[in-house]
Amino acid sequence: MIEKPLHELLDLIEKKEITAKEVFEELLIYIKSHNKNINAYISIIDTFEEKGSLLKGLPIAVKDNIMLKGTKTTCASKILSNFESIYDATVIEKLKLAGANFIGKTNMDEFAMGSSCETSYFGPVRNPWDKQRVSGGSSGGSAASVASGLAIASLGSDTGGSIRQPASFCGVVGLKPTYGRVSRYGLVAFASSLDQIGPITRDVKDACLLLGIISGFDPKDSTSINVDVPNYTEFLSQDLKGIKIGVYEAALKSVSEDIAQSIENAIDTYKKLGAQIENVDLPHIKYSISDYYILACAEASSNLARFDGVKYGYRANGQTLEEMYINTRTEGFGAEVKRRIMLGTYVLSSGYYDAYYIRSLRLRNLIKMDFDKAFSKVDAIILPTTPTDAFKIGEVTKPLDMYLSDTFTIPANLAGLPAISVPCGFSKNHLPLGLQILSNAFREDILLKVAYAFEQQHDFHKKIPIME
Amino acid sequence: MIDKQELKKLEKLAKLKFDESELEKFNDQLNDILNYMKELDELDLSNIEPLSNILSSINFFREDKVKKTFEIGEILKNAPEVFERQFVVPKVI
């Protein structure tokens, strides 16, 4: 049962062929025997409650930077390794109301800073397709669990690709909603102008289902926006007549042949489905990495100032208050988090603020204008999700090289746009590849329709590496 | 570009502490990143407004109403050291 998507399990429950409790228990047994191979979870939840409503008690896995009352929320950091959530994030509240149970908190890069899950204090997540390789990150545990049968569906968070990149590396569907679509109340902040929570699922229909549940205005998050949440499943169809899909050709020239080929195949599929393909120009997205790492690190250095050993989390010894702060942060944060705090402190420090931070905000505007122009012509834009397939654990040693793996996912965060990664084939190393689709803000309906139509023409999403 | 003297200043601002070998490593890694970011120098951005609110520039305000949030016990639950209703820190005077 545990290899099926949520919507199929819901149908079976409806027909009284299975119960949610059976699914939960089968999953728990599987996690207990197989999690050690993947390291997808930081903690497991073994309490099942009978529930009705939409999800009928089916279990969801949750990234360990989202508060779920009574569970630890560690952010895969030593500094929060003992932190117990004292409230539910809004997304958790909404899932509970919709009848969800929870199966565990998933492993991630420390404070969501990373693209491989190698910065986790609890050790790297392994890619279910090849355990010598990374799961991607930062929501690597959420993606690897869904890919390997350790979860049916999960929540991740995406600041620069942290849902889509691991979804692509693990061969599952990952959706970053529009900035403002989903409340971040109860999500531990990394870069507040970029962070969004979204679902990682086995197929597009499940993404529709979960997005519909977690979306909506929340007075507790002043960046959430009060727009209607449609029933996304209603828009799913395989007829794309009248839909215009934009292709940014320069992106295809910069990736390896197998990745370019997988996107070419997607273009063919879309032509076959009646969509109109048009070239679009996004002249400034090539600067996205620089722009993002200035802004995200600046925001992170500010957001992580709260971890000082006073009110919660790890505390180191110190004779004076100052010494205690310094020792706590020095012992509590890992290397990548410190690197980003230092970079962020640098770009915000006097003398550099205008040259780096303000200039990056201007460039962000330019990138947004690129997309505004493109979306005045087309309904959706397709890009590769990642420039390579999943790399080996320990292979990428230079921080800059790791940052470059976010090259195609970052633009959507900078422009606040929704984007999805769906499986679109396999690399020459027999690893999953992802097709990324972007749409205009709050047009997840188009995004999901375009993603679903592609998915239904292939069976890439049905291949999951359940382990022996 | 950054140098070790600058890093020592940043270390203080960020309330972190590095030993010599770590400083050396960070120096190289951060310069590697800043070097890459030099690509931004070729852009003329003088006529573009800085964008700090991506989709909406309207502030949302909650009603100024008193509501029950958390019990003191819950707030103190994760504190490393507590005395009655307070957080305890090393002596400051």
Coordinates of N, CA, C and O in Angstrom, one line a residue, chain A residues 164 245-246 282 371 375 378-384 408-413 415 417-420 436-440 443 446-447 450:
Chain A
R164 N 12.2 21.8 -4.8 CA 12.3 21.3 -6.2 C 13.5 20.6 -6.5 O 13.5 19.6 -7.2
I245 N 3.4 28.0 -23.8 CA 4.5 27.6 -22.9 C 5.8 28.2 -23.4 O 6.2 28.1 -24.6
G246 N 6.5 28.9 -22.5 CA 7.8 29.6 -22.9 C 9.0 28.7 -22.6 O 9.0 28.0 -21.6
L282 N 15.0 35.8 -20.7 CA 15.1 36.2 -19.3 C 16.5 36.6 -19.1 O 17.3 35.9 -18.5
F371 N 10.5 38.4 -15.8 CA 9.4 37.5 -15.7 C 8.0 38.1 -16.0 O 7.2 37.5 -16.7
F375 N 5.7 36.6 -18.9 CA 4.4 36.2 -18.6 C 3.3 37.1 -19.2 O 2.1 36.8 -19.1
V378 N 3.4 34.4 -22.3 CA 3.1 33.0 -22.2 C 2.4 32.7 -20.8 O 2.4 33.6 -19.9
D379 N 1.8 31.5 -20.7 CA 1.2 31.1 -19.5 C 2.1 30.4 -18.5 O 1.9 30.4 -17.3
A380 N 3.1 29.7 -19.1 CA 4.0 28.9 -18.2 C 5.4 29.0 -18.9 O 5.5 29.2 -20.1
I381 N 6.4 28.8 -18.1 CA 7.8 28.7 -18.6 C 8.4 27.4 -18.1 O 8.2 27.0 -17.0
I382 N 9.1 26.7 -19.1 CA 9.8 25.4 -18.6 C 11.3 25.6 -18.6 O 11.9 26.3 -19.5
L383 N 11.9 25.0 -17.6 CA 13.3 25.0 -17.4 C 13.8 23.7 -16.8 O 12.9 23.0 -16.3
P384 N 15.0 23.3 -16.9 CA 15.5 22.1 -16.1 C 15.3 22.5 -14.7 O 15.4 23.7 -14.3
F408 N 18.9 27.1 -11.5 CA 17.6 27.2 -12.2 C 16.4 27.3 -11.3 O 15.3 27.6 -11.7
T409 N 16.6 27.1 -10.0 CA 15.5 27.1 -9.1 C 15.4 28.5 -8.4 O 14.3 28.9 -8.0
I410 N 16.5 29.2 -8.2 CA 16.5 30.5 -7.5 C 15.7 31.6 -8.2 O 15.0 32.3 -7.4
P411 N 15.6 31.7 -9.5 CA 14.9 32.8 -10.1 C 13.4 32.8 -9.6 O 12.9 33.9 -9.4
A412 N 12.8 31.7 -9.4 CA 11.4 31.7 -9.0 C 11.2 32.3 -7.6 O 10.3 33.0 -7.3
N413 N 12.2 32.0 -6.7 CA 12.1 32.6 -5.4 C 12.3 34.1 -5.4 O 11.7 34.8 -4.7
A415 N 11.6 36.1 -7.8 CA 10.5 36.8 -8.4 C 9.2 36.4 -7.6 O 8.1 36.9 -8.0
L417 N 7.5 33.7 -7.6 CA 6.6 32.9 -8.5 C 6.5 31.5 -8.0 O 7.4 30.9 -7.4
P418 N 5.3 30.8 -8.3 CA 5.2 29.4 -8.1 C 6.0 28.6 -9.1 O 6.1 29.0 -10.3
A419 N 6.5 27.4 -8.7 CA 7.3 26.6 -9.6 C 7.2 25.1 -9.1 O 7.1 24.9 -7.9
I420 N 7.2 24.2 -10.0 CA 7.0 22.8 -9.7 C 8.1 22.0 -10.4 O 8.5 22.4 -11.5
Q436 N 11.2 21.5 -14.7 CA 10.6 22.6 -13.8 C 9.7 23.5 -14.6 O 10.0 23.8 -15.8
I437 N 8.5 23.7 -14.0 CA 7.5 24.6 -14.7 C 7.2 25.8 -13.8 O 7.0 25.6 -12.6
L438 N 7.2 27.0 -14.4 CA 6.9 28.2 -13.6 C 5.7 28.8 -14.2 O 5.4 28.7 -15.4
S439 N 4.9 29.5 -13.3 CA 3.8 30.3 -13.9 C 3.8 31.6 -13.2 O 4.6 31.9 -12.3
N440 N 2.8 32.4 -13.6 CA 2.7 33.7 -13.0 C 2.2 33.6 -11.5 O 1.7 32.6 -11.2
R443 N -1.0 31.7 -10.0 CA -1.6 30.9 -11.1 C -1.1 29.4 -11.0 O -0.8 28.8 -11.9
I446 N -2.8 27.0 -13.4 CA -2.1 26.7 -14.7 C -0.9 25.8 -14.6 O -0.7 24.9 -15.3
L447 N -0.1 26.1 -13.6 CA 1.1 25.4 -13.3 C 0.8 23.9 -13.1 O 1.4 23.0 -13.7
V450 N -0.5 22.2 -16.4 CA 0.6 21.9 -17.3 C 1.5 20.8 -16.8 O 1.9 19.9 -17.6

